[in-house]
Short mmCIF file of C-alpha atoms in Angstrom, two decimals:
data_model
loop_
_atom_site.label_atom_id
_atom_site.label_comp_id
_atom_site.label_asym_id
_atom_site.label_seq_id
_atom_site.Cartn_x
_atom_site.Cartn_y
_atom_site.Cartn_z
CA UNK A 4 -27.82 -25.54 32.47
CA UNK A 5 -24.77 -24.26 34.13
CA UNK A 6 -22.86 -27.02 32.98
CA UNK A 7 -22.68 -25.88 29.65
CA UNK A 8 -21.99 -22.80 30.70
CA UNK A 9 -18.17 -21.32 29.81
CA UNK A 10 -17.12 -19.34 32.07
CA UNK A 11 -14.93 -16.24 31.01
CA UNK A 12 -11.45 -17.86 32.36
CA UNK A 13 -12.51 -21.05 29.85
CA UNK A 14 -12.46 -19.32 27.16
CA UNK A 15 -9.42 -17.01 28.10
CA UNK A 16 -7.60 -20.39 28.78
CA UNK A 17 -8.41 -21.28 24.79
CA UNK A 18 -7.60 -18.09 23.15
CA UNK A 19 -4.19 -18.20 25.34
CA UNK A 20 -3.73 -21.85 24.46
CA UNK A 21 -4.58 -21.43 20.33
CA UNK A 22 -2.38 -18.43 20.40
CA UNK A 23 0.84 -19.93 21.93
CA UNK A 24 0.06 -22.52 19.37
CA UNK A 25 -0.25 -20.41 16.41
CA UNK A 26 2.97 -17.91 17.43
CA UNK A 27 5.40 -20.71 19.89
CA UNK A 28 5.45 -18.66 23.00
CA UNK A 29 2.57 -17.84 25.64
CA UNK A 30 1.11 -14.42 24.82
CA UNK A 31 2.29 -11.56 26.96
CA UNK A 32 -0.73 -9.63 26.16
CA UNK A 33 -4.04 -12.12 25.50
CA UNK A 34 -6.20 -8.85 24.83
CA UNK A 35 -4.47 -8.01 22.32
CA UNK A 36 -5.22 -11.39 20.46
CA UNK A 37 -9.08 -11.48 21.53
CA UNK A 38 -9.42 -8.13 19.53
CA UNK A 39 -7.93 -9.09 16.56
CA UNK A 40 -10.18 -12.23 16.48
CA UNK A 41 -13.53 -9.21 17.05
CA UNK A 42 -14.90 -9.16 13.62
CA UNK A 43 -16.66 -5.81 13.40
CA UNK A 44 -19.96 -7.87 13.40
CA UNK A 45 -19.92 -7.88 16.90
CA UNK A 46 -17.90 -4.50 17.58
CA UNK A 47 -18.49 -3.03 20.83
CA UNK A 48 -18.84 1.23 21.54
CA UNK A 49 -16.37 2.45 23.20
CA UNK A 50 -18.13 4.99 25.91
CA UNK A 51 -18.10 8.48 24.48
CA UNK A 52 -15.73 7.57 21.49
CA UNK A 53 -16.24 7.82 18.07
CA UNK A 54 -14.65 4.40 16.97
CA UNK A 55 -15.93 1.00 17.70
CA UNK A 56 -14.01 -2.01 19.42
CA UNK A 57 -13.17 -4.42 16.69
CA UNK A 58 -10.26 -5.87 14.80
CA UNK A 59 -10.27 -3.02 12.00
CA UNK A 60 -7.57 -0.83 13.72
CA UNK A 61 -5.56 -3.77 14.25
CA UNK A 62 -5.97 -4.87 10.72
CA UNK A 63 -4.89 -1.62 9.25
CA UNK A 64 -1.72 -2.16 11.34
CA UNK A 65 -1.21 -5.94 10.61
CA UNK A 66 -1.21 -5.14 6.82
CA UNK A 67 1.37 -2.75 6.81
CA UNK A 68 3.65 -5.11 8.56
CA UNK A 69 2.97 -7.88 6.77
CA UNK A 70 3.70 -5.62 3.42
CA UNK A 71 6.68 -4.66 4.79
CA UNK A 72 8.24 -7.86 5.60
CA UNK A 73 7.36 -9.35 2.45
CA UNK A 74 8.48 -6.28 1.02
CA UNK A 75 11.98 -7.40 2.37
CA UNK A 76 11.47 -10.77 1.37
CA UNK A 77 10.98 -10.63 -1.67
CA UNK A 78 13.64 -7.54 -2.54
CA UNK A 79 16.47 -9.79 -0.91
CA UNK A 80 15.35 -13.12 -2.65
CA UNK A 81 15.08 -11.33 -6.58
CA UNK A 82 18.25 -9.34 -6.55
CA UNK A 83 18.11 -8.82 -9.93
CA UNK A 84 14.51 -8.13 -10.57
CA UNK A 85 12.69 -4.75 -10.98
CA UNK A 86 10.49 -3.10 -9.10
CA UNK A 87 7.64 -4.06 -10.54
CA UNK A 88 7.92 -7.67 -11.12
CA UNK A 89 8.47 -7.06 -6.77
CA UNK A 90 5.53 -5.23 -6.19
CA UNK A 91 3.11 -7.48 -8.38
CA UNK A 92 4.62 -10.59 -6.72
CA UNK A 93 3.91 -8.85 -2.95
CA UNK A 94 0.41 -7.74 -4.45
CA UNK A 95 -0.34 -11.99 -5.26
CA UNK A 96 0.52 -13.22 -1.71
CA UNK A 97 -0.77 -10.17 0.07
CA UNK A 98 -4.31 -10.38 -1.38
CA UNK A 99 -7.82 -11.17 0.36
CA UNK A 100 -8.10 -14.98 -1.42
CA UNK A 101 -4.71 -15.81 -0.47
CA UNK A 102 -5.05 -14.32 3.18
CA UNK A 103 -8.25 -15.94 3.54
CA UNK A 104 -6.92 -18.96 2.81
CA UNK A 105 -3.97 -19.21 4.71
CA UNK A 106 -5.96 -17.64 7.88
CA UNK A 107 -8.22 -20.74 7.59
CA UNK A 108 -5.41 -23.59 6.97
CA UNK A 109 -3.96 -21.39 10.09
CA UNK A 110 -7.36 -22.72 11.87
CA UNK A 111 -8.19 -18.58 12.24
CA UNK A 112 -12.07 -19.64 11.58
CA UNK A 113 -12.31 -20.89 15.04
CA UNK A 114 -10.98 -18.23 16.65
CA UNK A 115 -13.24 -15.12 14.67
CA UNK A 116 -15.98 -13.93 16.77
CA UNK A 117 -18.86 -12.69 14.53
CA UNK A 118 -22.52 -12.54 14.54
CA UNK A 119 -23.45 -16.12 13.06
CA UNK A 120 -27.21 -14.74 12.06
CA UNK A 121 -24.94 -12.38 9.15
CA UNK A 122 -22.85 -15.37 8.42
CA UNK A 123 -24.29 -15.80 4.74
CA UNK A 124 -22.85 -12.72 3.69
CA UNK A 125 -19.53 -12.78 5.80
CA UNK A 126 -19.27 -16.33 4.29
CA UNK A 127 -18.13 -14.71 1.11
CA UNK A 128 -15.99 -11.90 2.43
CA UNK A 129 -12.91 -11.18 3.88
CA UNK A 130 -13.41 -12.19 7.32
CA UNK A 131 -10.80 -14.75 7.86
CA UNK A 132 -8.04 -12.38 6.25
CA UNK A 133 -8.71 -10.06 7.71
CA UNK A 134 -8.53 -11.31 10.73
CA UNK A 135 -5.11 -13.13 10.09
CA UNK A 136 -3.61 -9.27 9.10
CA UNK A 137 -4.81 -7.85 12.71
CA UNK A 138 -3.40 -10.94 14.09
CA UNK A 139 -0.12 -10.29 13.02
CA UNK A 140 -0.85 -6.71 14.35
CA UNK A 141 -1.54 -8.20 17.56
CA UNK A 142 1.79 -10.21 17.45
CA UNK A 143 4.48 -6.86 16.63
CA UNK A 144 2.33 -5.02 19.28
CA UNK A 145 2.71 -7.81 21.83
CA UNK A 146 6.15 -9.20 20.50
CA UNK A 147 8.13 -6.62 18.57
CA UNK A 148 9.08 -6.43 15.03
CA UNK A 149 11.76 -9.20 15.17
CA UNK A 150 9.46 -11.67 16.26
CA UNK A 151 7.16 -10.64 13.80
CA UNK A 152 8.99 -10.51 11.05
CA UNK A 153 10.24 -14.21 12.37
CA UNK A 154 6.70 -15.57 12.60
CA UNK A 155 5.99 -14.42 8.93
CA UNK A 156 8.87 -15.42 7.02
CA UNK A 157 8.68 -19.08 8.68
CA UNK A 158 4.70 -19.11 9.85
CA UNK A 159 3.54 -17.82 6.83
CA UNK A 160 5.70 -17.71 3.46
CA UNK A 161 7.47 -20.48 4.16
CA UNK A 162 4.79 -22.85 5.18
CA UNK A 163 1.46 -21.66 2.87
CA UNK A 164 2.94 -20.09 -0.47
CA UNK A 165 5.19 -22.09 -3.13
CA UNK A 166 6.45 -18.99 -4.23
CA UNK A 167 7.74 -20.37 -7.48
CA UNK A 168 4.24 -21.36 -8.88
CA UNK A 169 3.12 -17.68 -7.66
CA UNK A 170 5.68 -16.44 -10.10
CA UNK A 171 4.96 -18.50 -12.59
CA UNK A 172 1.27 -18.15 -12.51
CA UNK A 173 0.28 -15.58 -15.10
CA UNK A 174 -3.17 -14.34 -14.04
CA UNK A 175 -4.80 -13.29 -17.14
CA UNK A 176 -7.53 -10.86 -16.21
CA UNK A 177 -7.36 -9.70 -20.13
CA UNK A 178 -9.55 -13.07 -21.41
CA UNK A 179 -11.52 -13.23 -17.99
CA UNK A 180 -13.33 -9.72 -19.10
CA UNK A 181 -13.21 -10.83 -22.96
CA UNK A 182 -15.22 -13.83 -21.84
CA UNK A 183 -17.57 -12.10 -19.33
CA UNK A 184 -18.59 -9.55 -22.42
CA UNK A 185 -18.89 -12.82 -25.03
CA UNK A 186 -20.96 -14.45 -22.17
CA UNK A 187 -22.97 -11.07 -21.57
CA UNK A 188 -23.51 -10.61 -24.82
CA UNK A 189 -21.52 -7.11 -24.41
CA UNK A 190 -19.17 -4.96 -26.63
CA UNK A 191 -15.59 -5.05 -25.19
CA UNK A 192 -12.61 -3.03 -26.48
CA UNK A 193 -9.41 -1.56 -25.26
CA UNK A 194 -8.35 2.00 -26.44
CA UNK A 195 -4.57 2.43 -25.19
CA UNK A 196 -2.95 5.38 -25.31
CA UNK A 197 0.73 6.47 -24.38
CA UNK A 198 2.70 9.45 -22.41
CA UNK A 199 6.19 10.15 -20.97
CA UNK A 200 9.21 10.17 -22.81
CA UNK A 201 10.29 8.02 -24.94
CA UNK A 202 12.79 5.80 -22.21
CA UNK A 203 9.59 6.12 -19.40
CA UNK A 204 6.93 5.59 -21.36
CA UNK A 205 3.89 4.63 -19.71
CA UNK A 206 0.61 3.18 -20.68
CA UNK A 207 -2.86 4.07 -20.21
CA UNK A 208 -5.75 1.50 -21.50
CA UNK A 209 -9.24 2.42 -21.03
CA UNK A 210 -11.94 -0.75 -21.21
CA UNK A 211 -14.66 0.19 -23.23
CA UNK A 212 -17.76 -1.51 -22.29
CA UNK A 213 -20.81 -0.49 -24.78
CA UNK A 214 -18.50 1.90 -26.05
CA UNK A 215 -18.54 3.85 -22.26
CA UNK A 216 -15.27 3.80 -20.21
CA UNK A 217 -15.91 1.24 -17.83
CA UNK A 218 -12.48 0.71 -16.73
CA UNK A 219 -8.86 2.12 -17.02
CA UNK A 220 -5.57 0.56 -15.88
CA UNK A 221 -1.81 2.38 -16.25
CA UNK A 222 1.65 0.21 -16.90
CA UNK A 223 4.68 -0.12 -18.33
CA UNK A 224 3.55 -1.76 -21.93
CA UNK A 225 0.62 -1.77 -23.55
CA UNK A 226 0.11 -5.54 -22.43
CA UNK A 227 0.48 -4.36 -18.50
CA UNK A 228 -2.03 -1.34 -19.40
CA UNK A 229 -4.53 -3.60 -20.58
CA UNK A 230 -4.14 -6.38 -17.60
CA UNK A 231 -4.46 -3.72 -14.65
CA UNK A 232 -7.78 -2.39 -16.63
CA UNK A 233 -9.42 -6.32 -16.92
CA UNK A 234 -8.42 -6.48 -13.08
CA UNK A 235 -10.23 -3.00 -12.13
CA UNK A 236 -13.15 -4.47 -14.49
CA UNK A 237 -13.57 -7.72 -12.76
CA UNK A 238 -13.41 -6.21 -9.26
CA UNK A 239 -16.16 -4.09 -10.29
CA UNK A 240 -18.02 -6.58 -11.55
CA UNK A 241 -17.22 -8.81 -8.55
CA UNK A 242 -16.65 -11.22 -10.54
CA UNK A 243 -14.49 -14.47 -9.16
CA UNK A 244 -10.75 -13.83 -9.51
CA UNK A 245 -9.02 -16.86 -9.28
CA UNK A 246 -6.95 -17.71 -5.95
CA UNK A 247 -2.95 -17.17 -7.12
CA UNK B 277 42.11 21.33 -16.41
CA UNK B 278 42.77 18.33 -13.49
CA UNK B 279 42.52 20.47 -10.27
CA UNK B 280 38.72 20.51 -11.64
CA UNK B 281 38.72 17.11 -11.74
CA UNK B 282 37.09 15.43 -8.59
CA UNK B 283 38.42 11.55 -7.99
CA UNK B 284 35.92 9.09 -6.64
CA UNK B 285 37.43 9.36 -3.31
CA UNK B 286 36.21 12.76 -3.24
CA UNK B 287 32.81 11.93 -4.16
CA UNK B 288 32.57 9.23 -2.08
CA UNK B 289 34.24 10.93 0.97
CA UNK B 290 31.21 14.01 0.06
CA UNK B 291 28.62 11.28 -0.05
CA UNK B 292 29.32 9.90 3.87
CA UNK B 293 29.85 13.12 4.96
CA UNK B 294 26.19 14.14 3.84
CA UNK B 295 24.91 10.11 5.07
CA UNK B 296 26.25 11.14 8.30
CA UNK B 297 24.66 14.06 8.89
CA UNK B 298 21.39 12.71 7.42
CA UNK B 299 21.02 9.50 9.96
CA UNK B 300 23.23 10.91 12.83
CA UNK B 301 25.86 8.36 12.61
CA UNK B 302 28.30 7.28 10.03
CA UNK B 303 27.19 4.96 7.14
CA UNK B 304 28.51 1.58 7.46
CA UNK B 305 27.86 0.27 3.75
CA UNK B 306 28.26 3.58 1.86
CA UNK B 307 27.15 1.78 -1.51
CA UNK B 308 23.74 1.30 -0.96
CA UNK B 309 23.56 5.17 -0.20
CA UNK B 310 25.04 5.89 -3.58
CA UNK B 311 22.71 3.52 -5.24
CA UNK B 312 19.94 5.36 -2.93
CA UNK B 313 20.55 8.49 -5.19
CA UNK B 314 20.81 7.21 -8.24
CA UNK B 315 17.70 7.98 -10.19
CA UNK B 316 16.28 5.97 -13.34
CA UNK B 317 17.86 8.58 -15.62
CA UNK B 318 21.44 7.51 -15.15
CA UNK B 319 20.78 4.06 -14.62
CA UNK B 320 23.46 1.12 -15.69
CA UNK B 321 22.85 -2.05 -16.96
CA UNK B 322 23.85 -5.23 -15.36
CA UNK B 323 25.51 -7.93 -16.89
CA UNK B 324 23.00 -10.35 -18.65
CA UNK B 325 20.25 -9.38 -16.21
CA UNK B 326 16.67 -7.97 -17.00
CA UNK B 327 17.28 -5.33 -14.01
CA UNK B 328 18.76 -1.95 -14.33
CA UNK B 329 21.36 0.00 -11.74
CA UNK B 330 18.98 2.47 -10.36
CA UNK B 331 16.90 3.44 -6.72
CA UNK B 332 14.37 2.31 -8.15
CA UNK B 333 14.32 -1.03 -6.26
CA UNK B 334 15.44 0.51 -2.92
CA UNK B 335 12.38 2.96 -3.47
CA UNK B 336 10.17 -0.15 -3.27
CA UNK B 337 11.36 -1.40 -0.70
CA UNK B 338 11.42 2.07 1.68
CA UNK B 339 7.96 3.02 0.67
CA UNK B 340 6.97 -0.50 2.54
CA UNK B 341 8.99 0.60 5.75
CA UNK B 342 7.64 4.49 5.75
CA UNK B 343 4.17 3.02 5.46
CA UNK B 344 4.73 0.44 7.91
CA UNK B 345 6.45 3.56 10.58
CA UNK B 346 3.68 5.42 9.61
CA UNK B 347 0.91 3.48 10.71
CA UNK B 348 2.31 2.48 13.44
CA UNK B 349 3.04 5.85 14.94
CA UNK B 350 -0.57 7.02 13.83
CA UNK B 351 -2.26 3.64 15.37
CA UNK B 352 -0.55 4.71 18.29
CA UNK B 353 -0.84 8.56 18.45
CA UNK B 354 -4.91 8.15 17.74
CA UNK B 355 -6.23 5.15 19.98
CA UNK B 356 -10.00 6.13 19.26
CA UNK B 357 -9.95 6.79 15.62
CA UNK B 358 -11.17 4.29 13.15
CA UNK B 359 -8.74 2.66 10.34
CA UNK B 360 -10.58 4.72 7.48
CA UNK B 361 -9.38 7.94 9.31
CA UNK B 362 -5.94 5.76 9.97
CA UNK B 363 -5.33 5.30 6.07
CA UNK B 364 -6.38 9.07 5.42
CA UNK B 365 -4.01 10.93 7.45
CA UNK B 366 -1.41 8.38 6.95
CA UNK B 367 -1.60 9.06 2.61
CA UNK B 368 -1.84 13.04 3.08
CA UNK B 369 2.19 11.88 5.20
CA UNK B 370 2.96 9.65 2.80
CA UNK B 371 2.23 10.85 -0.67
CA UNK B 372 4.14 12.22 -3.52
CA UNK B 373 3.91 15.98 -3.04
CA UNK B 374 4.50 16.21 0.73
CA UNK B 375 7.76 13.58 0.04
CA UNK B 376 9.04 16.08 -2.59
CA UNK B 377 8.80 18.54 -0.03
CA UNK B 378 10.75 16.86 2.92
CA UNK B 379 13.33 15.39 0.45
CA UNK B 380 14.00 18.92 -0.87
CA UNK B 381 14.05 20.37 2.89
CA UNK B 382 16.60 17.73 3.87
CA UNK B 383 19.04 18.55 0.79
CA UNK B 384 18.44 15.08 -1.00
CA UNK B 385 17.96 17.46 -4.32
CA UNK B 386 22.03 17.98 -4.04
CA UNK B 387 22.95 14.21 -3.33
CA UNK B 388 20.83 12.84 -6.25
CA UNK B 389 22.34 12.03 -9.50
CA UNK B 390 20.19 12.44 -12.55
CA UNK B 391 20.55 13.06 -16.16
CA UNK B 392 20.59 17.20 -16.50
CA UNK B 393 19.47 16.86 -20.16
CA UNK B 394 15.86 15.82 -18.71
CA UNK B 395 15.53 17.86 -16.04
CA UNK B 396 12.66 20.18 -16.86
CA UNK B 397 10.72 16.97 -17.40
CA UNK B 398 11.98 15.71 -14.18
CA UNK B 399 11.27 18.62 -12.07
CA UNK B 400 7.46 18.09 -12.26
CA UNK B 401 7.87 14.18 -11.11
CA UNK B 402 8.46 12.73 -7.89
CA UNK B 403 12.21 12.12 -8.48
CA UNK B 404 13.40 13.69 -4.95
CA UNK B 405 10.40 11.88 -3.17
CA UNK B 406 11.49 9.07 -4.82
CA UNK B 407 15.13 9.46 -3.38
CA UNK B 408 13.80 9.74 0.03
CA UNK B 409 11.92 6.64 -0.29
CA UNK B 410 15.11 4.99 -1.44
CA UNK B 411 16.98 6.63 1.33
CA UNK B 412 14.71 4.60 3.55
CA UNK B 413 14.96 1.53 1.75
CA UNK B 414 19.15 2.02 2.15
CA UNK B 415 18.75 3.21 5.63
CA UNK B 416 17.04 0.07 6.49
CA UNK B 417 19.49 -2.33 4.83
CA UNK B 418 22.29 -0.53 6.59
CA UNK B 419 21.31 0.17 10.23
CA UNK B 420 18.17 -1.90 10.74
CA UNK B 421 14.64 -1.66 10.99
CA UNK B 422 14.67 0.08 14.91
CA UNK B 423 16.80 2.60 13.53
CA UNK B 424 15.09 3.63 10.91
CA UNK B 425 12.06 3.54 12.91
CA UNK B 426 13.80 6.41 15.16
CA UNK B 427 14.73 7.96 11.94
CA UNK B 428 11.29 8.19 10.08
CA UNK B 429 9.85 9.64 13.64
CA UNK B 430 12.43 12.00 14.73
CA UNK B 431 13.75 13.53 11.28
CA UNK B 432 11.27 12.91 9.40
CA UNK B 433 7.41 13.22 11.12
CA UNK B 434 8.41 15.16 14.15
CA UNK B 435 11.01 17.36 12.08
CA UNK B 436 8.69 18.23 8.71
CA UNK B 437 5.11 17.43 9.69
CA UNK B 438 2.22 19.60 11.43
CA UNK B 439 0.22 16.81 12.42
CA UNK B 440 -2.61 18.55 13.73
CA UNK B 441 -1.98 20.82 10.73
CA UNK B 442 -2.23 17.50 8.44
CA UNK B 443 -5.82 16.19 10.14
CA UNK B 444 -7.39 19.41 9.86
CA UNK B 445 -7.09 19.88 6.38
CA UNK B 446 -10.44 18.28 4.32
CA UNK B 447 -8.71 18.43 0.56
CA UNK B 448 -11.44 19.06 -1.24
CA UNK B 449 -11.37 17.06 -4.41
CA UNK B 450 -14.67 17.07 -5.36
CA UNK B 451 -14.90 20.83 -5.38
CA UNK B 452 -11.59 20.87 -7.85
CA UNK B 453 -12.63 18.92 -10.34
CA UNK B 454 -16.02 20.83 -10.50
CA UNK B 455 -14.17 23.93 -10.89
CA UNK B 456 -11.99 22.28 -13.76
CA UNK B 457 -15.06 21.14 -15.38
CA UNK B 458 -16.64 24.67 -14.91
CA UNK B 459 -12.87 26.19 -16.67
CA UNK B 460 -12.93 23.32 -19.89
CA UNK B 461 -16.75 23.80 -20.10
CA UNK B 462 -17.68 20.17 -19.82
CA UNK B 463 -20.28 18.82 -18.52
CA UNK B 464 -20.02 16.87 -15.13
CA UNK B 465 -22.21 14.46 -12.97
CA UNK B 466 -21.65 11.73 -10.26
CA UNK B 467 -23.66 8.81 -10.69
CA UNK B 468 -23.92 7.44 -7.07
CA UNK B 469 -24.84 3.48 -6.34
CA UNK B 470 -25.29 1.41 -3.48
CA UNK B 471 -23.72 -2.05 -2.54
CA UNK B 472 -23.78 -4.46 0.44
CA UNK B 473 -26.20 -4.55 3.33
CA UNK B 474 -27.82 -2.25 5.76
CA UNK B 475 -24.67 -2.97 8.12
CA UNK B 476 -21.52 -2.91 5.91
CA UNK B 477 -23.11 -0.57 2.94
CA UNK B 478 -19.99 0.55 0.53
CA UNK B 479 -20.98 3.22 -2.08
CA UNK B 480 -19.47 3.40 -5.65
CA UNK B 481 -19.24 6.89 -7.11
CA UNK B 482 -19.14 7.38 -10.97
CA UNK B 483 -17.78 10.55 -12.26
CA UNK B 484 -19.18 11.19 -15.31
CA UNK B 485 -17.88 13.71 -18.12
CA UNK B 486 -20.23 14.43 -21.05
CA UNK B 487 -21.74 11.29 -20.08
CA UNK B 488 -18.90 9.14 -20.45
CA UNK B 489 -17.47 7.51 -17.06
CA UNK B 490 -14.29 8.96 -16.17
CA UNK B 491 -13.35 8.02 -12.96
CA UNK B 492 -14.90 5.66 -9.91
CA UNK B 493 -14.58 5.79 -6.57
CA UNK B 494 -15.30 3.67 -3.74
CA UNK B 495 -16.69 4.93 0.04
CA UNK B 496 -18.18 4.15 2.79
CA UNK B 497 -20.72 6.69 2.66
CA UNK B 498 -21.56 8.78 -0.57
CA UNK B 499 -19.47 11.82 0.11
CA UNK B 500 -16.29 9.65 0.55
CA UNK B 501 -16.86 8.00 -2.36
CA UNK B 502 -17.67 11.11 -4.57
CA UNK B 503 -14.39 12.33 -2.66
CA UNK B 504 -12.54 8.95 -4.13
CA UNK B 505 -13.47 9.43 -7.64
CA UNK B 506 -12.73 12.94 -7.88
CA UNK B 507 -9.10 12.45 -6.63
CA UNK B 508 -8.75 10.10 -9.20
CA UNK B 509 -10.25 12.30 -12.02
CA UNK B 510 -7.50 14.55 -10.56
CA UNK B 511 -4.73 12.44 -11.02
CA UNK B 512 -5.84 11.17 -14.67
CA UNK B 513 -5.79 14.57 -15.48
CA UNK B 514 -2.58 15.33 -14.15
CA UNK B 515 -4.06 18.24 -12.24
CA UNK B 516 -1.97 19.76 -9.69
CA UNK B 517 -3.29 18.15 -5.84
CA UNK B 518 -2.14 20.71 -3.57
CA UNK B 519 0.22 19.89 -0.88
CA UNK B 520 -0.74 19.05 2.51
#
């Protein structure tokens, strides 16, 4: 039986290997890596401590680089747009479908460790983007922002995301909902109401399921109002949103 | 009448004289500090573009690096605390009241330029947190991202923020919002569910006035949630949070 047995060095030799791979250079610090690939399905205690050892910290950290750098991205690439077309633009490449996705063309599935008896339910989860955000924590703790930021822009934008059909593609969460209540057999309306000034205005619609709030979304028109409301509805709902 | 009259030189020359003092060393692109200040209320149109002259793109863009020093300096600062307590400490830094607070403490309030004729409106907003953000955002076009990493940390955390101060306080939302209830003599309930399995439970709180859903929150235990969708009742309702 022995034989099939991997020893710990084996599989330190793979992580290393995939890793160098994945980021061009040999890994100064593989630990770092083999946590970010610990989903918290097979998190370890940490004597005495309150926290468990998984990829979650890492994750937290990962995401706020990767929001930053595409943050820069995309302010330097849309001189002339506004803030908001910037943020919603970040908010459809740094999402969990698109993450996922990219983590598994990245070949990030065959790196996760997690408990295979759960892996019905992971199966539809986050797993795999998550993952990929802790990764890139692992990276700017192992390699520094610069390299970071470097593995990102070319790694990740420029290799996984056509960022001129994310533009263009105009999720419309507004006739998702309409058609979940037509297919439910529901009543669905939107009440919008307005505050601010006259030059910063903003929005408020409230869904009305059943005539009950069910949902409420803020924005800039009345059109905006109504989208971020549909969106709050659907994740409630869990219903599908379509991969931008 | 022209010994009044201050020439842009003057301004200018007042404008790196405050940069300087701000980040330590002198500005080297003294435009994107002026831009920094300039809030929406005195903002210029460009030439045949949708996008007006105002911080309001540089705010976007220093919000991302703040966040991203942030939770970098808390990831580091707390190695056995989980990302939920991560996120928390790192929104009671980063959040609109306590970024009002620093901005004012640094001067920003007598670098910004706004429209006087609004001003009573704009002293309730976030128009000097804003500025900060922006002063980020120009900081980080100007000098880089490691120093405005040693910026954020040494000016701004180390300079204006009680950490220990900061994780000991528990806002309370829950208990506000049952007081304002108590004070407009409405009737308020949380409706509580349960999704997900035994392992990875989440918990979605409903906060119900007269019956009607008015906010939801999400948690990973019942408390947090109820926590979640009071904070948000808070904000719809404009309430003042108070500072932390």
């Amino acid at each position: 039986m022995t034989q099939f047995f991997r020893s710990p060095s084996d599989k330190d030799k793979k992580l290393k290997k995939a890793v160098a791979t994945l980021i061009g250079t040999r890994p100064s610090n593989v630990e770092l890596y083999r946590l970010a690939f610990m989903h918290t399905s097979v998190s370890k205690p940490l004597n005495g401590k309150d926290v468990r050892l998984s990829n979650e910290r890492l994750e937290y950290l990962g995401d706020a680089v990767l929001g930053m750098v595409v943050a820069e991205y995309l302010f330097k690439k849309y001189p002339y747009k506004d803030e908001g077309f910037l943020t919603e633009i970040r908010s459809r490449i740094v999402n969990r479908e698109s993450l996922n996705l990219v983590a598994r063309k990245l070949g990030l599935d065959t790196l996760v460790e997690y408990d295979p008896n759960r892996r019905t339910v992971l199966a539809r989860t986050s797993m795999y983007g998550d993952a990929l955000e802790a990764f890139v924590g692992a990276i700017y703790l192992d390699k520094g922002f610069q390299f970071t930021r470097k593995f990102i822009l070319k790694r990740l934008l420029s290799s996984y995301f056509d960022l001129d059909k994310v533009v263009e593609t105009n999720i419309n969460y507004k006739s998702q909902i309409i058609e979940w209540a037509q297919r439910e057999g529901r009543d669905l309306r939107f009440e919008v109401t307005e505050k601010g000034s006259a030059r910063h205005k903003e929005f408020i619609a409230e869904l009305m399921v059943d005539n009950e709030v069910f949902a409420t979304g803020t924005g800039f028109n009345k059109k905006k109002a109504e989208q971020s409301a549909s969106e709050k509805a659907i994740e409630k709902l869990n219903l599908v949103k379509p991969v931008s």
